[in-house]
PDB file of C-alpha atoms in Angstrom:
ATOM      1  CA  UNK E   1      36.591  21.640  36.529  1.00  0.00           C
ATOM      2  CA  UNK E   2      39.649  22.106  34.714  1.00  0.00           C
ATOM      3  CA  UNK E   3      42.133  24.772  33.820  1.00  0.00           C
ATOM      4  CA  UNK E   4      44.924  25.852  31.739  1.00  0.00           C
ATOM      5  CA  UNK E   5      47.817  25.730  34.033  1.00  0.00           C
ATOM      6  CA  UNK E   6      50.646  28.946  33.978  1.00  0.00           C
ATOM      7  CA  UNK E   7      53.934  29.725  35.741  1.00  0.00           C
ATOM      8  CA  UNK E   8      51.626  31.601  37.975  1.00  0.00           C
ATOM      9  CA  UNK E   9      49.091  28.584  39.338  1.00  0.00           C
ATOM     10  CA  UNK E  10      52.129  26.150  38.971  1.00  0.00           C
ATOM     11  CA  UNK E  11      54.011  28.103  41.130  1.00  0.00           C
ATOM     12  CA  UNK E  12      50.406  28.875  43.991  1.00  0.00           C
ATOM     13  CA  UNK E  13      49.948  25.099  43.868  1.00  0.00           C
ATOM     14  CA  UNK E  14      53.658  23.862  44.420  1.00  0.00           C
ATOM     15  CA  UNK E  15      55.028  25.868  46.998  1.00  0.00           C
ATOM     16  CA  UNK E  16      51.943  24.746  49.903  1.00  0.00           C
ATOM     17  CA  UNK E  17      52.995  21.147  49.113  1.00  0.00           C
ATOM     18  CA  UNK E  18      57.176  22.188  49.967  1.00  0.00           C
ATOM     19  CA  UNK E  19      55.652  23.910  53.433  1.00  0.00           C
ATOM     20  CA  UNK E  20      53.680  20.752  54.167  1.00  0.00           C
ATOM     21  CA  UNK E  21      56.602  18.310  53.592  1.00  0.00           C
ATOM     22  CA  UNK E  22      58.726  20.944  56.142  1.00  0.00           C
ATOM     23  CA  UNK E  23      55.469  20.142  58.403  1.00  0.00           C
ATOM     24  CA  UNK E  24      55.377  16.924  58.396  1.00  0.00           C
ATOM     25  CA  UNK E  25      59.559  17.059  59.241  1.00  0.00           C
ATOM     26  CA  UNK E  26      58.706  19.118  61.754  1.00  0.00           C
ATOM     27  CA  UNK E  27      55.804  18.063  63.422  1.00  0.00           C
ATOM     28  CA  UNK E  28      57.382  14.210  64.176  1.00  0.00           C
ATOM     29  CA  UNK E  29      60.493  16.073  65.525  1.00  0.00           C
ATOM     30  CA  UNK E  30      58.065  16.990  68.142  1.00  0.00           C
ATOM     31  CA  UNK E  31      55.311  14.357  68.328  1.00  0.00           C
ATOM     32  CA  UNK E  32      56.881  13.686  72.174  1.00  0.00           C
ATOM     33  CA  UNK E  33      56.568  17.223  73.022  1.00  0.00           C
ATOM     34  CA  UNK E  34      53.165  17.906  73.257  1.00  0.00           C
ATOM     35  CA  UNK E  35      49.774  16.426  72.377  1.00  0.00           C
ATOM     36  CA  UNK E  36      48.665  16.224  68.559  1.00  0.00           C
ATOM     37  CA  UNK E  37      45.783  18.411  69.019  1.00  0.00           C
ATOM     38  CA  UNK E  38      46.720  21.022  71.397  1.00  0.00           C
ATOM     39  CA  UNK E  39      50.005  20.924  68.606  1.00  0.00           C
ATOM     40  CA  UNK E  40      47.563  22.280  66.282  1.00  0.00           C
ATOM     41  CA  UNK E  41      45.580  24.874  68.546  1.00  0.00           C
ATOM     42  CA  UNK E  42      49.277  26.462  69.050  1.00  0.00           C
ATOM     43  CA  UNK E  43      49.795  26.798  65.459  1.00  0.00           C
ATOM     44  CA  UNK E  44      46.591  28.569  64.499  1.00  0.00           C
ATOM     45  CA  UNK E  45      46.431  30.613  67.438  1.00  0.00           C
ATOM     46  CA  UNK E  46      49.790  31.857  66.545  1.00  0.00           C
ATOM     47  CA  UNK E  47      48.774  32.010  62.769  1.00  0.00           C
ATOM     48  CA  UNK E  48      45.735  34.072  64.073  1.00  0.00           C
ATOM     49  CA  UNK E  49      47.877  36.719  65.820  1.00  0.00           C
ATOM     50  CA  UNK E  50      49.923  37.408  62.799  1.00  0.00           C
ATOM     51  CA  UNK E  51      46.992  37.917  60.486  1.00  0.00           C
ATOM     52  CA  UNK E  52      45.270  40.006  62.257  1.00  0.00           C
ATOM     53  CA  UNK E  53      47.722  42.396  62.097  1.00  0.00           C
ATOM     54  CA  UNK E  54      47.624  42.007  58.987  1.00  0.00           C
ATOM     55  CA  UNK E  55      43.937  42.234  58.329  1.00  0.00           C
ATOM     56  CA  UNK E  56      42.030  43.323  61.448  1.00  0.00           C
ATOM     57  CA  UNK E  57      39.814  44.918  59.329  1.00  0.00           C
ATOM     58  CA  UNK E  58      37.878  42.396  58.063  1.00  0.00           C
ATOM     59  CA  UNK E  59      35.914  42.020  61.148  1.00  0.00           C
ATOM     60  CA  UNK E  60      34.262  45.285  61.336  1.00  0.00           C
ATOM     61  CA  UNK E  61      30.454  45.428  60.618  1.00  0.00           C
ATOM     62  CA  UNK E  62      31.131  47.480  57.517  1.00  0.00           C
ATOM     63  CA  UNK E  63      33.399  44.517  55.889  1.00  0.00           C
ATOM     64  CA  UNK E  64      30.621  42.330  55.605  1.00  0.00           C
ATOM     65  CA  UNK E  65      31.561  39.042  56.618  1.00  0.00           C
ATOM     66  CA  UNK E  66      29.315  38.308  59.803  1.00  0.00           C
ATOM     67  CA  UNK E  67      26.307  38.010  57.572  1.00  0.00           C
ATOM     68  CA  UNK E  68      28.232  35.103  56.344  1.00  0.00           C
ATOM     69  CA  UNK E  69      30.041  33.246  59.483  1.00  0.00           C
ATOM     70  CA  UNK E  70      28.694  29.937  59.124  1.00  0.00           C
ATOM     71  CA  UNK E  71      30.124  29.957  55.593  1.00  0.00           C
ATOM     72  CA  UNK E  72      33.593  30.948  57.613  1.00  0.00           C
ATOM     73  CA  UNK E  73      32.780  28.436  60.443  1.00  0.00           C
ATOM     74  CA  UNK E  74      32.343  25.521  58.163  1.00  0.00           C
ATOM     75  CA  UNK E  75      35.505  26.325  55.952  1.00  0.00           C
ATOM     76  CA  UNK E  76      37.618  26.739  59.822  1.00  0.00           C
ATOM     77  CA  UNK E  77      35.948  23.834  60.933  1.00  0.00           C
ATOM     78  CA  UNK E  78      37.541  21.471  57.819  1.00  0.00           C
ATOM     79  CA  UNK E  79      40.631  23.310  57.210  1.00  0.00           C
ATOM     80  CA  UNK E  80      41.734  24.663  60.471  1.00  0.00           C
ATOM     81  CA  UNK E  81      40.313  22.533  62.803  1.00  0.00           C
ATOM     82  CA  UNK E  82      40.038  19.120  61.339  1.00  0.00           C
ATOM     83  CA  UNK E  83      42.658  18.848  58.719  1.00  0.00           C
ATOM     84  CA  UNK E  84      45.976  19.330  60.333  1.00  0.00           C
ATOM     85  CA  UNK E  85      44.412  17.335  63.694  1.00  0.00           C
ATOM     86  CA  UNK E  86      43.636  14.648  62.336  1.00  0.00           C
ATOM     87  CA  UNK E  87      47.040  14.294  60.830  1.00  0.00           C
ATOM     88  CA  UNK E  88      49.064  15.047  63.973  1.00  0.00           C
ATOM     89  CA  UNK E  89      46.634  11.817  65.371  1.00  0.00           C
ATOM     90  CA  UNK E  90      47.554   9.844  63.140  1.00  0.00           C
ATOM     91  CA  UNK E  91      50.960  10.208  63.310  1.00  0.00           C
ATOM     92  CA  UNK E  92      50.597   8.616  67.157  1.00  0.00           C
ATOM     93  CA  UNK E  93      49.157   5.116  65.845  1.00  0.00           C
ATOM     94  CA  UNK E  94      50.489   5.034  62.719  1.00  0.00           C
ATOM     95  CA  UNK E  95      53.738   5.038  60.529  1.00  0.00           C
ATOM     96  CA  UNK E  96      54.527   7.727  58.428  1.00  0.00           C
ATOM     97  CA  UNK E  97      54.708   5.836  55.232  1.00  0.00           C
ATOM     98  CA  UNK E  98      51.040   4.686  56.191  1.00  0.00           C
ATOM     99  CA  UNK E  99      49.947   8.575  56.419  1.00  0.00           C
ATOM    100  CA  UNK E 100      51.308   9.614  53.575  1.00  0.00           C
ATOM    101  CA  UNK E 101      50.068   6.683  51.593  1.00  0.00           C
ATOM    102  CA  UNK E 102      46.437   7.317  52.532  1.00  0.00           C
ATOM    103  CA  UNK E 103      47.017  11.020  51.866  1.00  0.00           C
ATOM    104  CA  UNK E 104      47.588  10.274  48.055  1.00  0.00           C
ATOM    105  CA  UNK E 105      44.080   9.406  47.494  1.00  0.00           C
ATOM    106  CA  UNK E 106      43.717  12.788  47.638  1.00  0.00           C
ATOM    107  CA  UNK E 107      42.770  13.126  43.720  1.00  0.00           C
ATOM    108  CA  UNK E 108      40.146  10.173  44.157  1.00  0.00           C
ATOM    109  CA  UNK E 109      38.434  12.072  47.081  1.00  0.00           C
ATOM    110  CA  UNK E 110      38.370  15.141  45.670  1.00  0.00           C
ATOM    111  CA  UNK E 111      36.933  14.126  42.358  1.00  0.00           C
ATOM    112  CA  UNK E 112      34.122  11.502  44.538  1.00  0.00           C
ATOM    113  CA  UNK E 113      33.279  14.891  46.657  1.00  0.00           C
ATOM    114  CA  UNK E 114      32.590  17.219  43.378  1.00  0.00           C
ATOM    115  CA  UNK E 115      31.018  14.772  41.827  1.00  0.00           C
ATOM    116  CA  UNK E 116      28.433  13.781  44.949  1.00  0.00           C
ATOM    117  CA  UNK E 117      28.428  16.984  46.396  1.00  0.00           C
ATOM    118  CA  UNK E 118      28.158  19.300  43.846  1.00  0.00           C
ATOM    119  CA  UNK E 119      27.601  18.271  40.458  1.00  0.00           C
ATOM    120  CA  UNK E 120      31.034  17.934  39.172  1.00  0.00           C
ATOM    121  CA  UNK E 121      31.428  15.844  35.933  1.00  0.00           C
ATOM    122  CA  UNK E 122      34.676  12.934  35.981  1.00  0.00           C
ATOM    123  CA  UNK E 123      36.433  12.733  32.972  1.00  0.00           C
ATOM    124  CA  UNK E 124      38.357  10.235  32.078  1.00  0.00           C
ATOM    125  CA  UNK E 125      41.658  12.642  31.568  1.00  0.00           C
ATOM    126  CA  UNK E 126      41.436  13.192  35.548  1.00  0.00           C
ATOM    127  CA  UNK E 127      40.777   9.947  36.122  1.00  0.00           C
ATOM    128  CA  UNK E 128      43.505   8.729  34.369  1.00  0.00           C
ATOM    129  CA  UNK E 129      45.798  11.339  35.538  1.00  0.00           C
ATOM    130  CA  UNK E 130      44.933   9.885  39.212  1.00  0.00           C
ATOM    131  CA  UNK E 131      46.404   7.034  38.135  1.00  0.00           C
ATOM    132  CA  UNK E 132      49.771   8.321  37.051  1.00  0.00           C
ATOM    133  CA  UNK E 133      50.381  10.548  40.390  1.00  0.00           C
ATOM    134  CA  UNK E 134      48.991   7.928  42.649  1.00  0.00           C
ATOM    135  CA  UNK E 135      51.519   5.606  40.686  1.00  0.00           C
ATOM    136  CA  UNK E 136      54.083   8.041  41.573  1.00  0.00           C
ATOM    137  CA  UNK E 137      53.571   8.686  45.086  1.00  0.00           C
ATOM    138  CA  UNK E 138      53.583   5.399  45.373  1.00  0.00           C
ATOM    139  CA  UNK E 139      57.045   4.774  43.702  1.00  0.00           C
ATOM    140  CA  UNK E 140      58.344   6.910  46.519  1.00  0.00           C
ATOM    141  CA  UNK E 141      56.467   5.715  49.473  1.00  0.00           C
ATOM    142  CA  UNK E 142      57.436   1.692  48.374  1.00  0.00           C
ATOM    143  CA  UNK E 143      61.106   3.024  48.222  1.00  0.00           C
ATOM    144  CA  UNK E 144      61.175   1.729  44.610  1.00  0.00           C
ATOM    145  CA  UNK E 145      60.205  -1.467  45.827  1.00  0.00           C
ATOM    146  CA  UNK E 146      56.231  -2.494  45.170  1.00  0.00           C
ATOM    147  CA  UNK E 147      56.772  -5.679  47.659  1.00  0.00           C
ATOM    148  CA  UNK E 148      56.918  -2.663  50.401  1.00  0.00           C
ATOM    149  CA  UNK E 149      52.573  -1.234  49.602  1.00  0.00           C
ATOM    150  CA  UNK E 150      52.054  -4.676  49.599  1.00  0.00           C
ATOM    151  CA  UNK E 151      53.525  -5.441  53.070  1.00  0.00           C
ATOM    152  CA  UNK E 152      51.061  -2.057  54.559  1.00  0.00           C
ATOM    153  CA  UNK E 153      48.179  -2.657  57.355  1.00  0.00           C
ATOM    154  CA  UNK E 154      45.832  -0.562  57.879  1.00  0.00           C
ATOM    155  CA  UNK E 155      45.214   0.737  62.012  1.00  0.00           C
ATOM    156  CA  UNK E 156      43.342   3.745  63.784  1.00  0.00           C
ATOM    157  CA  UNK E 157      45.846   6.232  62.577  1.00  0.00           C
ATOM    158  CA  UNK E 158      45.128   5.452  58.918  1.00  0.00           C
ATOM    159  CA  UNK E 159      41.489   6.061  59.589  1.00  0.00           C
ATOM    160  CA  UNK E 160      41.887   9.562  61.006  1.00  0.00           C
ATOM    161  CA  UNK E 161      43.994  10.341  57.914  1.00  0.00           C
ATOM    162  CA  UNK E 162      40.807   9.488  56.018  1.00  0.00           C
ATOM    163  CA  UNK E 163      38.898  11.728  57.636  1.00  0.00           C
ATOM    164  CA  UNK E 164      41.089  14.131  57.237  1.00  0.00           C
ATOM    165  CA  UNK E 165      41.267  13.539  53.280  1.00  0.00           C
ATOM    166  CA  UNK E 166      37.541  13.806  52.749  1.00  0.00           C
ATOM    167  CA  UNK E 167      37.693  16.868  55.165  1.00  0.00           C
ATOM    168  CA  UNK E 168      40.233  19.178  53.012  1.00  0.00           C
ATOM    169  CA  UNK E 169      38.510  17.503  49.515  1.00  0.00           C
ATOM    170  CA  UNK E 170      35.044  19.442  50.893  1.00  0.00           C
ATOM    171  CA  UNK E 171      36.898  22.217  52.125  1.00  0.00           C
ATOM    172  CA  UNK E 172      38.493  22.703  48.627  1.00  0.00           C
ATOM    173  CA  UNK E 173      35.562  22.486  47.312  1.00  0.00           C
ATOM    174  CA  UNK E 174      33.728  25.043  49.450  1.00  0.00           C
ATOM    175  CA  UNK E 175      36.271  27.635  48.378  1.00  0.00           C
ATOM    176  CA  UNK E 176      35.152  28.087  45.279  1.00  0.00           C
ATOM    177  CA  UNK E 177      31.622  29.273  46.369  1.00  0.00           C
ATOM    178  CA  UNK E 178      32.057  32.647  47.187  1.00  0.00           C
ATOM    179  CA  UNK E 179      28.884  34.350  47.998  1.00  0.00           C
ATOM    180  CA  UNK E 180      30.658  36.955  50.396  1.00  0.00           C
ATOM    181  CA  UNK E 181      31.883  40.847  49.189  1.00  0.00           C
ATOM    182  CA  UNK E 182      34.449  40.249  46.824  1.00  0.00           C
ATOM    183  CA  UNK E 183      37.103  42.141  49.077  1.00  0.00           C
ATOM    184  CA  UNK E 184      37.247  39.361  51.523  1.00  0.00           C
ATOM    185  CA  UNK E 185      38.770  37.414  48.912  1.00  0.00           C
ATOM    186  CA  UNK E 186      40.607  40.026  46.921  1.00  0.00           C
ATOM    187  CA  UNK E 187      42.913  40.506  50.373  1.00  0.00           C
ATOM    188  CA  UNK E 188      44.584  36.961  50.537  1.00  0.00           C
ATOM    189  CA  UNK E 189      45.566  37.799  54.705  1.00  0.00           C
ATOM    190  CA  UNK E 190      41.555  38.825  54.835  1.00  0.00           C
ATOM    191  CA  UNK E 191      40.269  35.565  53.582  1.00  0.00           C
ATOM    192  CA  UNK E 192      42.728  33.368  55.671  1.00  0.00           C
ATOM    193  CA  UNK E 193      41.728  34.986  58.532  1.00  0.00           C
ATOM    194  CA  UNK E 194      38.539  34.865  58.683  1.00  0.00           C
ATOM    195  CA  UNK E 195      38.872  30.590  58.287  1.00  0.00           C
ATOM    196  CA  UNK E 196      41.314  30.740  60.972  1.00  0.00           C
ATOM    197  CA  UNK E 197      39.687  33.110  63.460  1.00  0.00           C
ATOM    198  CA  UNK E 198      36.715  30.452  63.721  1.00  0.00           C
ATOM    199  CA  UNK E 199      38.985  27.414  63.242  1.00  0.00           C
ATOM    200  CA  UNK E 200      41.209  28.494  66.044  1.00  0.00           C
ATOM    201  CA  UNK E 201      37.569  28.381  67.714  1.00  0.00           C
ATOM    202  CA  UNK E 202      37.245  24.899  66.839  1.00  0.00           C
ATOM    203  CA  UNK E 203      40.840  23.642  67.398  1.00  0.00           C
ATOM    204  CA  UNK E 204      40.903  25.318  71.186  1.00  0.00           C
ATOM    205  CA  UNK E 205      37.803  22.740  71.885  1.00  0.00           C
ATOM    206  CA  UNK E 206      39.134  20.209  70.608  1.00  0.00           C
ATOM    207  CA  UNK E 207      42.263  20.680  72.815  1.00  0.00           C
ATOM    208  CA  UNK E 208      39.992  21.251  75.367  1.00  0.00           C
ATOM    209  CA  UNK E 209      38.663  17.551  75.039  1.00  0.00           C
ATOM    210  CA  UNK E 210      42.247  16.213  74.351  1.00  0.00           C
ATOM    211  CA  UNK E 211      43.106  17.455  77.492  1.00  0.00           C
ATOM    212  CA  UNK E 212      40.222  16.150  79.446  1.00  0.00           C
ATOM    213  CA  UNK E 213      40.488  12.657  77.960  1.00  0.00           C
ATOM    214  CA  UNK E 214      44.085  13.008  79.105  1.00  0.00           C
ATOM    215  CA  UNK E 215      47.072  13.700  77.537  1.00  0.00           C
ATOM    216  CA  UNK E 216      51.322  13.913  77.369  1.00  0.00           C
ATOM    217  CA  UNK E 217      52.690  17.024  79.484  1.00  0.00           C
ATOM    218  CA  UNK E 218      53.673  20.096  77.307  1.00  0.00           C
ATOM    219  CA  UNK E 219      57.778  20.131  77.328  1.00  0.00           C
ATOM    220  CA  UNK E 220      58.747  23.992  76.526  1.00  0.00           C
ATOM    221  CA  UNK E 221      62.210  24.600  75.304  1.00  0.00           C
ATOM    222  CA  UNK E 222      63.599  26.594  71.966  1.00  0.00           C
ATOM    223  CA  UNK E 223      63.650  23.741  69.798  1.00  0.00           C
ATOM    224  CA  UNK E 224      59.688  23.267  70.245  1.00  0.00           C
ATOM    225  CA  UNK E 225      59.247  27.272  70.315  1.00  0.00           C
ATOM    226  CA  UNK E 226      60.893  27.346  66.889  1.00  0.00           C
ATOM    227  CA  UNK E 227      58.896  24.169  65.631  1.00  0.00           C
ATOM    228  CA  UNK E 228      55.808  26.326  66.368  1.00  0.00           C
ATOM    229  CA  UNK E 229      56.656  29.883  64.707  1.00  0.00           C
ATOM    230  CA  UNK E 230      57.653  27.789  61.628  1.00  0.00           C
ATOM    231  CA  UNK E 231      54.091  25.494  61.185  1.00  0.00           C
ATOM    232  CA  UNK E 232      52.539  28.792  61.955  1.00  0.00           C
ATOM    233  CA  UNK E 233      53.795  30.876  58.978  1.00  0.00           C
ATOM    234  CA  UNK E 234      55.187  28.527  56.423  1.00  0.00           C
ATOM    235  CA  UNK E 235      52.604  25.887  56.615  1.00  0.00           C
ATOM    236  CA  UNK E 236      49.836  27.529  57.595  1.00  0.00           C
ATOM    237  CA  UNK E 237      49.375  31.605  56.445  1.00  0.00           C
ATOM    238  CA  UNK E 238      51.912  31.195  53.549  1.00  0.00           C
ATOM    239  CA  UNK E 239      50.783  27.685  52.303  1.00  0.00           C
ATOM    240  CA  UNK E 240      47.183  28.384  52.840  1.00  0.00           C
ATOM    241  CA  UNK E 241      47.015  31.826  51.245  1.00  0.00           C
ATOM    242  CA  UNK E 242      49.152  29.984  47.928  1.00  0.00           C
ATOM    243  CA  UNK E 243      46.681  27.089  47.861  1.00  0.00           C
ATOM    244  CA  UNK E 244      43.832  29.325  48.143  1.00  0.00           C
ATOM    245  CA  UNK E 245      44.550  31.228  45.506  1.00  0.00           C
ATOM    246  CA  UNK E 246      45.952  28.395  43.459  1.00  0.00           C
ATOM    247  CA  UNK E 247      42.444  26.414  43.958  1.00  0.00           C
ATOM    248  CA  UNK E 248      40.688  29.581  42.605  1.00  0.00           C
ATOM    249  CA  UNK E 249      42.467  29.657  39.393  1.00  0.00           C
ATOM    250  CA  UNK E 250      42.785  25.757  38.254  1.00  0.00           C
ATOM    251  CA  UNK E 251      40.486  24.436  40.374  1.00  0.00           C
ATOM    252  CA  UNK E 252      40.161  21.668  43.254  1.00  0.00           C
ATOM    253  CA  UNK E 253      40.032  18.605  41.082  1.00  0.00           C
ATOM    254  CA  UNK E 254      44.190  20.081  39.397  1.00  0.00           C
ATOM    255  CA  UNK E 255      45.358  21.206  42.793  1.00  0.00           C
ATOM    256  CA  UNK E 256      45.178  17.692  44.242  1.00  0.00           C
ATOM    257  CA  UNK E 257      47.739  16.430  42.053  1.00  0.00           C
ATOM    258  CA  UNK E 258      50.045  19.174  43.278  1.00  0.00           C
ATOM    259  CA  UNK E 259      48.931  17.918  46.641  1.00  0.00           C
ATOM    260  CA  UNK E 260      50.851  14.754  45.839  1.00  0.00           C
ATOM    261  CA  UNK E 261      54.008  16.671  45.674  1.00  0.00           C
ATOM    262  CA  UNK E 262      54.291  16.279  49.154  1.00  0.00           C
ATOM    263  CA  UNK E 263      55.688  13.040  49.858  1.00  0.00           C
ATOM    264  CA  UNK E 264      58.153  13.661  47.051  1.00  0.00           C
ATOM    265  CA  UNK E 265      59.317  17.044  48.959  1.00  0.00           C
ATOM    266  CA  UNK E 266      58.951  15.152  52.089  1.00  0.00           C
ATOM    267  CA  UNK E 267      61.787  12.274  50.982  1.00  0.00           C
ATOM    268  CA  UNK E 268      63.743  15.344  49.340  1.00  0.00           C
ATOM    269  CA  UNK E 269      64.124  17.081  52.187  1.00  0.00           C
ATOM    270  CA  UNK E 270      64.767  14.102  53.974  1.00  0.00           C
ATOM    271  CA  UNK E 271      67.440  13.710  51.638  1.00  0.00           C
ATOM    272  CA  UNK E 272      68.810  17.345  52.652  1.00  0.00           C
ATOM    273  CA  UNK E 273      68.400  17.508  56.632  1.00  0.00           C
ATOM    274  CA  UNK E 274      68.489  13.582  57.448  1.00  0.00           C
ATOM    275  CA  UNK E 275      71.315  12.681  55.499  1.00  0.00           C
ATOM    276  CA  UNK E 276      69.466  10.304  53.196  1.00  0.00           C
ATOM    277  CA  UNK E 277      70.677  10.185  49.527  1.00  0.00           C
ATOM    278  CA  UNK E 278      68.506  10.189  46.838  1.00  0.00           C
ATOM    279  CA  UNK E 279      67.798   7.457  44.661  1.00  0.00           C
ATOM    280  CA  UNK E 280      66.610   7.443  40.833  1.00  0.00           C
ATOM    281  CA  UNK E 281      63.035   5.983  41.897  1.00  0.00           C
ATOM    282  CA  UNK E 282      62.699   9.989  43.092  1.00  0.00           C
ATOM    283  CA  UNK E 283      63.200  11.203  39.477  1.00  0.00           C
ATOM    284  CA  UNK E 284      60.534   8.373  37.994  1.00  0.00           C
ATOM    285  CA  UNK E 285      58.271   8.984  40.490  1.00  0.00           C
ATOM    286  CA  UNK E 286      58.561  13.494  39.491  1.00  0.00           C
ATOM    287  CA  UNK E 287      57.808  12.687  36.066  1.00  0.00           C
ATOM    288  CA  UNK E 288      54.463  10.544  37.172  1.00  0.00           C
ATOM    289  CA  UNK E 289      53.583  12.886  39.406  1.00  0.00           C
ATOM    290  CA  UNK E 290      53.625  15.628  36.793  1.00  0.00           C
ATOM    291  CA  UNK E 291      52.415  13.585  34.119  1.00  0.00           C
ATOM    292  CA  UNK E 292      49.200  13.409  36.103  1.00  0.00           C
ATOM    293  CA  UNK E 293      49.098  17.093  37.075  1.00  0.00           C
ATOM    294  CA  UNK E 294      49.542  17.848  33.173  1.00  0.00           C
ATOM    295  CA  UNK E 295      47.380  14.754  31.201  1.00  0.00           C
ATOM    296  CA  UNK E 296      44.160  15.881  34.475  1.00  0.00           C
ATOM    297  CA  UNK E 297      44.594  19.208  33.274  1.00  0.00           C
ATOM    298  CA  UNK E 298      44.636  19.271  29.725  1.00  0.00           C
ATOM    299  CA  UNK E 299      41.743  20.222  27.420  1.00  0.00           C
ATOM    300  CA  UNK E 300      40.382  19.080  24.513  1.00  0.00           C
TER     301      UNK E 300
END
């Protein structure tokens, strides 16, 4: 599936990729706070508080989403539960560079998933756009140096990252089959909560078993409260709600390429808050990026 792209989707699909780079910031400032999974049980069970206020609504009987709660607890279970875990993991065994490489097979998962999953033609524009924004993400995580992807090994933490990437490609996917009343979807804060309310579910049992299997002490202060309120608003309802939308409109196979915006945000805001200039390779490695966001997407 393909789709015209306007301001509109351009803008749903870019912003969620910002957030995530401010995430991934984030979340190794505090990777020696507190364990990787109970990291994300905070977040969504913050995230859930805030939406229900916003949409409380859309569990009552008359709203008619219980009928459809393993639809919910499937798309929690991916998104909410899995996703974001998995990542924080495999941040603990592996380098960032490593994380975010594995992370920009994105396009080639999500276009393996529609394709074995549900029926989804490859053509060879998307295919060939994968090319161009892998080549970019690339660019950036090899520092403008190939000799550096080269020099990469594999370990644990990779792996998890892989799971993770197949688990958000099938959660993408499952967006787009909407079988629910329309006005879970047509309220952006009713949709978003009803994922989260059963992937908080999900991520508190995880925790659960991080805990049991042992894990680093919790160490409160302002620094981690503030981490916290920020992965549970920017990166979660705000980035979600964009990219849920944004999926909607140009479809799963488009929105990974904007997916691959995040490692070039990520070294940007680097750039900004770790005092790292910014080197031309950044610039070469835009125009691939959005090359294959615009040569995936184009009709005809």
């Amino acid at each position: 599936m393909t789709a015209r792209l306007t301001p509109k989707t351009v803008f749903l699909l870019t912003l969620p990729p910002l957030l995530w780079a401010g995430n991934a910031i984030v979340g190794r400032l505090v990777h020696d706070m507190l364990p990787p999974v109970l990291l994300n049980f905070l977040r969504w069970g913050i995230a859930f508080f805030i939406l229900l206020a916003l949409a409380g609504p859309v569990f009552r009987r008359e709203a008619g989403l219980w009928p459809y709660w393993k639809t919910y607890a499937l798309l929690g279970l991916l998104g909410i539960g899995m996703y974001n875990a998995l990542q924080y993991m495999a941040l603990q065994s592996s380098t960032p560079i490593n994380v975010t490489l594995v992370a920009s097979g994105m396009p080639v998962w999500m276009m393996l998933t529609g394709w074995l999953f549900f029926g989804v033609p490859v053509s060879r524009k998307q295919v060939a756009g994968a090319v161009l924004s892998i080549a970019g993400v690339l660019l950036v995580l090899a520092r403008g140096e190939w000799r550096h992807v080269l020099e990469l090994r594999l370990v644990a933490g990779d792996l998890f990252m892989i799971l993770a990437t197949i688990a958000w490609s099938l959660y993408s996917w499952l967006l787009l089959r909407a079988k629910e009343p329309a006005a879970i979807r047509a309220n952006w804060a009713s949709f978003l909560l009803a994922q989260v309310a059963f992937g908080a579910v999900w991520s508190g049992a995880f925790a659960l078993g991080e805990q049991a299997l042992g894990a680093i002490p919790v160490h409160w202060s302002w620094t981690l409260a503030a981490a916290l309120l920020y992965v549970a608003t920017g990166p979660a309802i705000v980035a979600f709600g964009c990219w849920g939308a944004g999926v909607r409109e140009a479809g799963p196979s488009v929105g990974a390429f904007f997916v691959n915006l995040t490692p070039l945000f990520t070294a940007l805001l680097s750039s900004a808050f770790l005092g790292e200039a910014p080197h031309g390779y950044h610039a070469v490695a835009f125009a691939l990026i959005v090359g294959g966001i615009v040569v995936s997407s184009r009709r005809g």
